[in-house]
Coordinates of C-alpha atoms in Angstrom, one line a residue:
M133 CA -0.1 -0.3 -0.2
E134 CA 1.6 3.0 -1.0
Q135 CA 2.2 5.6 1.9
I136 CA 0.1 8.3 1.3
Y137 CA -3.0 5.7 2.3
K138 CA -1.6 4.1 5.2
D139 CA -0.6 8.2 6.5
F140 CA -4.8 8.7 5.7
E141 CA -5.6 4.9 7.3
K142 CA -4.1 5.8 10.5
T143 CA -6.5 9.5 11.0
I144 CA -9.8 7.4 10.0
K145 CA -12.3 7.9 12.5
K146 CA -13.6 4.1 13.2
N147 CA -17.4 3.1 13.7
V148 CA -17.7 0.3 16.1
S149 CA -20.7 -2.3 14.4
F150 CA -22.6 -4.7 16.5
R151 CA -24.3 -7.6 14.6
F152 CA -24.4 -11.1 13.5
T153 CA -22.5 -10.2 9.9
P154 CA -21.2 -6.4 10.9
K155 CA -21.2 -4.3 7.8
Y156 CA -20.5 -1.2 7.0
S157 CA -21.2 1.7 3.8
E158 CA -21.2 4.2 2.3
N159 CA -22.4 6.4 -1.2
L160 CA -20.7 8.4 -3.7
E161 CA -22.8 10.3 -6.5
L162 CA -20.9 10.2 -9.8
P163 CA -23.6 11.7 -12.5
G164 CA -22.2 11.6 -16.0
V165 CA -20.0 8.4 -15.9
N166 CA -19.7 5.4 -17.3
P167 CA -19.7 2.6 -14.6
R168 CA -17.3 0.8 -16.8
L169 CA -14.9 3.4 -16.7
I170 CA -15.4 3.8 -12.7
I171 CA -14.6 0.2 -12.9
E172 CA -11.5 0.7 -14.7
V173 CA -10.4 3.2 -12.2
V174 CA -11.9 1.2 -8.9
Q175 CA -9.8 -1.8 -10.1
K176 CA -6.5 1.0 -10.0
V177 CA -7.7 1.7 -6.4
V178 CA -7.7 -1.5 -5.3
E179 CA -4.5 -2.5 -6.5
A180 CA -3.1 0.9 -5.2
L181 CA -4.7 -0.7 -1.5
D182 CA -2.7 -3.8 -2.3
W183 CA -6.3 -5.5 -2.0
E184 CA -7.1 -8.9 -3.9
V185 CA -9.6 -8.7 -6.6
I186 CA -12.0 -11.9 -6.7
Y187 CA -14.1 -10.9 -8.8
M188 CA -15.2 -7.9 -11.4
D189 CA -17.8 -7.2 -14.3
D190 CA -18.9 -3.9 -15.8
S191 CA -20.5 -2.2 -12.8
S192 CA -19.3 -4.0 -9.5
L193 CA -16.0 -5.2 -8.0
E194 CA -14.8 -7.3 -4.9
A195 CA -12.0 -7.5 -3.3
N196 CA -10.4 -9.3 -0.3
T197 CA -8.3 -6.7 1.5
T198 CA -6.1 -9.5 2.7
K199 CA -4.3 -11.9 1.3
S200 CA -3.3 -14.1 4.8
K201 CA -5.1 -17.0 5.5
W202 CA -5.1 -15.9 9.2
S203 CA -5.4 -12.4 9.4
A204 CA -9.1 -11.2 9.9
N205 CA -10.7 -10.7 6.4
Y206 CA -13.2 -8.4 5.2
A207 CA -14.9 -8.6 1.3
V208 CA -15.3 -4.8 0.2
T209 CA -17.4 -4.4 -2.6
I210 CA -18.1 -1.4 -4.9
S211 CA -20.9 -1.4 -7.1
L212 CA -22.4 1.2 -9.5
N213 CA -26.4 2.0 -10.8
H214 CA -27.5 3.2 -14.0
V215 CA -27.4 6.9 -12.5
G216 CA -23.7 6.9 -11.3
R217 CA -24.1 6.0 -7.7
M218 CA -21.4 4.0 -6.2
E219 CA -21.8 1.4 -3.0
V220 CA -19.0 1.1 -1.1
K221 CA -19.2 -1.7 1.3
S222 CA -17.3 -3.9 3.3
V223 CA -18.6 -6.9 5.0
S224 CA -16.7 -8.9 7.6
T225 CA -16.0 -12.4 6.6
G226 CA -15.6 -14.4 9.6
N227 CA -17.6 -15.7 12.2
E228 CA -17.4 -12.7 14.9
M229 CA -20.4 -10.1 15.5
I230 CA -18.3 -7.4 16.8
D231 CA -16.3 -5.0 14.7
F232 CA -14.7 -2.8 16.3
G233 CA -14.4 -0.2 12.9
A234 CA -11.9 -2.0 10.5
N235 CA -15.5 -2.2 8.0
S236 CA -15.8 1.4 8.3
K237 CA -12.1 1.9 8.3
K238 CA -11.8 0.0 4.7
V239 CA -14.6 2.4 3.3
K240 CA -13.3 5.2 4.4
L241 CA -10.0 4.7 3.0
F242 CA -10.9 3.0 -0.4
I243 CA -13.0 6.0 -1.1
Y244 CA -10.2 8.7 0.0
A245 CA -7.8 6.4 -2.4
F246 CA -10.5 6.6 -4.9
Q247 CA -10.9 10.7 -5.1
D248 CA -7.2 10.5 -4.8
I249 CA -6.9 9.0 -8.0
F250 CA -9.7 9.6 -9.7
G251 CA -9.5 13.0 -9.0
K252 CA -6.1 12.5 -11.4
Y253 CA -7.9 12.1 -14.8
D254 CA -8.7 15.4 -16.5
Q255 CA -11.3 14.8 -19.6
S256 CA -8.3 13.9 -21.8
A257 CA -7.4 11.2 -19.6
L258 CA -10.3 9.5 -19.1
N259 CA -10.8 9.9 -23.0
E260 CA -7.8 8.2 -23.4
L261 CA -9.0 4.8 -20.5
Q262 CA -12.3 5.0 -21.9
K263 CA -10.4 3.9 -25.5
Q264 CA -8.7 1.7 -23.4
V265 CA -11.6 -0.2 -22.2
D266 CA -13.2 -0.6 -25.4
K267 CA -10.2 -1.9 -26.5
E268 CA -10.1 -4.6 -24.0
D269 CA -13.6 -5.2 -24.5
K270 CA -13.6 -5.8 -28.2
M271 CA -10.4 -8.0 -27.5
S272 CA -8.8 -5.6 -30.7
D273 CA -5.4 -7.7 -29.4
Y274 CA -6.8 -11.1 -30.4
V275 CA -5.4 -12.9 -33.0
I276 CA -7.5 -15.1 -34.5
P277 CA -5.2 -18.4 -34.4
E278 CA -4.8 -20.9 -37.2
T279 CA -5.8 -23.7 -35.5
L280 CA -8.0 -24.9 -32.4
P281 CA -6.9 -27.9 -29.5
Q282 CA -9.0 -30.3 -30.9
P283 CA -12.1 -31.9 -28.6
V284 CA -11.4 -34.7 -26.1
T285 CA -13.3 -37.8 -27.1
L286 CA -16.4 -37.9 -25.0
K287 CA -18.8 -40.2 -24.1
T288 CA -22.5 -38.8 -24.7
P289 CA -23.8 -36.9 -21.4
N290 CA -26.0 -39.8 -19.8
R291 CA -27.6 -38.8 -17.0
L292 CA -28.6 -42.4 -15.4
I293 CA -24.7 -42.8 -14.5
V294 CA -25.0 -39.5 -12.1
W295 CA -28.4 -40.9 -10.9
I296 CA -27.9 -44.4 -10.5
G297 CA -24.3 -43.7 -8.7
G298 CA -26.0 -40.8 -6.5
L299 CA -28.5 -43.5 -5.2
L300 CA -26.4 -45.8 -4.3
F301 CA -24.1 -43.4 -2.7
S302 CA -26.9 -42.5 -0.7
I303 CA -28.0 -45.6 0.4
A304 CA -24.7 -46.7 1.6
A305 CA -24.2 -43.3 3.3
A306 CA -27.6 -43.8 5.5
Y307 CA -26.3 -47.6 6.3
L308 CA -23.2 -46.0 7.7
T309 CA -24.7 -43.1 9.5
A310 CA -27.1 -45.3 10.8
L311 CA -24.4 -47.8 12.4
I312 CA -22.8 -45.2 13.7
S313 CA -25.0 -43.2 15.4
Y314 CA -27.4 -46.2 16.5
H315 CA -23.7 -46.5 18.9
G316 CA -24.1 -43.1 19.8
I317 CA -20.7 -41.3 18.4
Y318 CA -22.8 -39.1 15.7
I319 CA -22.0 -35.7 15.8
I320 CA -24.1 -33.1 13.9
G321 CA -22.3 -30.8 11.7
I322 CA -19.3 -33.0 11.8
F323 CA -20.7 -36.0 9.7
E324 CA -22.9 -34.3 7.6
I325 CA -19.7 -32.0 6.1
V326 CA -18.4 -35.5 6.0
T327 CA -20.9 -37.3 3.9
A328 CA -21.4 -34.2 1.9
W329 CA -17.4 -34.2 0.8
L330 CA -17.6 -37.7 0.1
A331 CA -20.6 -36.9 -2.5
A332 CA -19.0 -34.4 -4.4
F333 CA -15.6 -36.7 -4.4
C334 CA -18.6 -39.2 -6.0
I335 CA -19.8 -36.8 -8.3
K336 CA -16.7 -36.2 -9.5
K337 CA -15.6 -39.2 -10.8
L338 CA -19.3 -39.5 -12.0
L339 CA -18.8 -36.4 -14.3
K340 CA -16.2 -38.0 -15.9
L341 CA -18.0 -41.4 -16.5
S342 CA -21.3 -39.7 -17.9
N343 CA -19.8 -36.4 -19.1
F344 CA -23.3 -35.2 -17.9
T345 CA -23.6 -31.2 -16.6
D346 CA -27.2 -30.1 -16.5
L347 CA -27.1 -28.1 -13.3
K348 CA -30.8 -28.2 -12.7
S349 CA -30.4 -32.3 -12.4
Y350 CA -27.8 -32.1 -10.4
M351 CA -29.7 -30.1 -7.3
Q352 CA -33.1 -32.0 -8.2
L353 CA -30.1 -35.5 -7.2
V354 CA -28.9 -33.3 -4.4
A355 CA -32.7 -32.9 -3.0
V356 CA -33.4 -36.9 -3.6
M357 CA -30.1 -37.7 -1.9
T358 CA -30.8 -35.7 1.1
T359 CA -34.1 -37.7 1.5
I360 CA -32.9 -41.3 0.8
I361 CA -29.9 -40.6 3.4
F362 CA -32.1 -39.3 6.1
I363 CA -34.9 -41.6 5.8
G364 CA -32.5 -44.9 5.4
E365 CA -30.1 -43.9 8.2
Q366 CA -33.9 -44.4 10.4
F367 CA -34.4 -47.7 8.1
F368 CA -31.3 -48.8 9.1
Q369 CA -31.4 -48.2 12.4
Y370 CA -34.3 -49.8 12.9
L371 CA -32.7 -52.6 11.2
I372 CA -30.1 -52.6 13.2
F373 CA -32.0 -52.8 16.2
I374 CA -34.0 -55.4 15.3
I375 CA -31.2 -57.4 14.5
D376 CA -29.2 -56.5 18.0
T377 CA -32.7 -56.5 20.5
G378 CA -35.2 -59.4 18.5
Y379 CA -37.8 -57.4 18.3
T380 CA -38.9 -58.7 14.9
F381 CA -42.6 -57.8 16.2
M382 CA -41.7 -54.1 16.2
S383 CA -43.3 -52.5 12.9
F384 CA -40.9 -49.6 11.8
F385 CA -43.6 -47.0 12.3
D386 CA -43.7 -48.6 16.0
F387 CA -40.1 -47.9 16.1
M388 CA -40.3 -44.1 15.1
S389 CA -43.1 -43.5 17.4
E390 CA -41.0 -44.5 20.4
K391 CA -37.8 -42.8 19.1
I392 CA -39.8 -39.8 19.0
A393 CA -40.8 -40.1 22.9
A394 CA -38.1 -40.6 23.8
G395 CA -36.5 -37.8 22.6
I396 CA -33.1 -36.6 22.5
N397 CA -30.4 -36.4 25.8
Y398 CA -27.7 -34.1 25.7
K399 CA -25.4 -34.4 28.8
N400 CA -28.0 -36.0 30.4
L401 CA -30.6 -33.4 29.7
N402 CA -33.5 -34.5 28.3
M403 CA -34.4 -32.7 25.5
G404 CA -37.8 -34.3 25.0
P405 CA -39.4 -35.1 20.9
I406 CA -39.1 -31.6 20.1
G407 CA -35.4 -31.5 20.7
L408 CA -35.0 -34.6 18.7
I409 CA -37.6 -33.2 15.6
V410 CA -35.4 -30.1 15.9
S411 CA -32.1 -32.2 15.7
W412 CA -33.6 -34.0 12.3
G413 CA -34.1 -30.5 11.0
L414 CA -31.0 -29.3 11.6
E415 CA -29.2 -32.6 10.0
I416 CA -31.6 -32.0 6.8
F417 CA -31.0 -28.4 6.3
L418 CA -26.8 -29.2 7.1
L419 CA -26.4 -32.2 4.8
Y420 CA -28.9 -30.6 2.2
I421 CA -26.8 -26.7 2.0
F422 CA -23.2 -29.0 2.3
L423 CA -24.3 -30.9 -0.4
K424 CA -25.6 -28.3 -3.2
I425 CA -22.9 -26.5 -2.4
L426 CA -19.9 -29.2 -3.1
V427 CA -21.9 -30.7 -6.1
L428 CA -22.5 -27.6 -7.7
Q429 CA -18.8 -26.4 -7.0
K430 CA -17.6 -30.0 -8.7
V431 CA -20.0 -29.3 -11.4
V432 CA -18.9 -26.0 -12.7
I433 CA -15.4 -26.6 -12.5
Y434 CA -15.9 -29.6 -14.5
M435 CA -17.7 -27.3 -17.1
A436 CA -14.5 -25.0 -17.3
T437 CA -12.2 -27.2 -17.4
R438 CA -13.1 -29.8 -20.0
V439 CA -12.5 -26.7 -23.1
Q440 CA -9.3 -25.7 -23.3
P441 CA -9.0 -21.7 -22.6
E442 CA -7.8 -21.3 -26.0
V443 CA -11.2 -22.6 -27.4
V444 CA -13.5 -20.4 -25.4
D445 CA -11.3 -17.1 -26.2
F446 CA -11.8 -17.6 -29.7
A447 CA -15.6 -18.2 -29.1
K448 CA -15.4 -15.3 -26.6
Y449 CA -13.5 -12.8 -29.5
Y450 CA -16.5 -13.6 -31.8
F451 CA -19.6 -13.1 -29.4
V452 CA -18.2 -9.6 -28.0
Q453 CA -17.5 -8.8 -32.1
G454 CA -21.8 -9.5 -32.3
K455 CA -21.9 -12.3 -34.1
T456 CA -25.2 -14.8 -33.2
E457 CA -24.7 -18.0 -31.8
D458 CA -25.4 -19.7 -34.8
E459 CA -22.7 -17.5 -36.2
V460 CA -20.1 -18.6 -33.5
K461 CA -20.9 -22.6 -33.8
A462 CA -20.2 -22.1 -37.8
E463 CA -16.7 -20.6 -36.5
L464 CA -15.9 -23.3 -34.0
S465 CA -16.6 -25.9 -36.9
K466 CA -14.5 -25.0 -38.6
M467 CA -11.7 -25.3 -36.2
G468 CA -12.8 -29.1 -35.7
W469 CA -15.2 -28.1 -33.0
N470 CA -18.6 -29.2 -35.2
T471 CA -21.1 -31.1 -33.3
D472 CA -23.7 -30.0 -31.1
L473 CA -22.0 -31.5 -28.3
H474 CA -18.8 -29.7 -29.0
H475 CA -20.8 -27.0 -29.0
Q476 CA -22.8 -27.3 -25.7
M477 CA -19.5 -27.6 -23.5
V478 CA -18.4 -24.9 -25.0
W479 CA -21.5 -23.1 -24.0
D480 CA -20.9 -24.8 -20.5
A481 CA -17.6 -23.8 -20.1
F482 CA -18.8 -19.6 -20.3
G483 CA -21.0 -20.9 -17.3
G484 CA -18.6 -23.1 -15.6
I485 CA -16.2 -19.9 -15.4
T486 CA -18.5 -18.0 -13.9
G487 CA -20.1 -20.0 -11.1
I488 CA -16.1 -20.0 -10.1
L489 CA -15.8 -16.6 -9.9
Q490 CA -19.1 -16.7 -8.1
F491 CA -17.8 -19.1 -5.6
R492 CA -15.0 -17.1 -4.9
R493 CA -17.3 -14.7 -3.7
K494 CA -18.6 -16.5 -1.1

């Protein structure tokens, strides 16, 4: 960080905040200035402050304020609307509930640095910057290659492989969870994370076998897997109980009724049926959320990486030149990417890259 900004940072009056996710924001009015141009200046400000850009588009930018894993971190988001209002917001990214002024410090520091850097641009400099931005956005320096890397041989996408694999994993996970929880060593939260991580690992393997990338179908699968794991856990607990006790006269529904009536114990405190139902709800919620995040992450990474970057840049170039989807398909076909599957892989790569950028923001 430049010394002028270090010196100003020491003079900033802090605003203390008490809330579940501490945050602080201020607005700047910049009427009549192209938001895309402002974002370009914002990027220069972030670089001057030695922050890390984690996401940027034509009207917003998000940065982390520290690159250290062990230091407190804050996400600063700068966004502009169509009338020239810029919102600068800093949010604590940890689990703290008290902010002793760090967020307000980040916002005020950014605004000071922005006004300093932006103030150095006269109309001529802004016009020159606009030319540079237009050139970058239109990929004017891009050289159309004579050839592209050829598509690897991949199977026709097969949804059945993913669903069968996911369902088999769910049954196995339900049995193992039932076995563990029956013997009283189940820790809520930890086992949901482990189960979701193993499920995501399984999905990663199934992706390569199936070449199937429909996100909607994966989200449906996540909901079904969550249901099977939870209900299967209860049913396998029932079977283990029957085998262990020999109470073959007891039906599954009788077993569940007795289990609910007995409630749940926590450190010698019986929390009753309500406590058990709440714990079930928490278990289902955590499992679904962790599964959704990790599975979605694996799918978007696969989508983004199964097509070479040169091919993505080639297609992007023609899109920014105003070509239609059919025209871009025609250009790709000339380079060997000539099937509907090849074209869909390229479109998926765009979506996967966007998805990865969104994950970086979380």
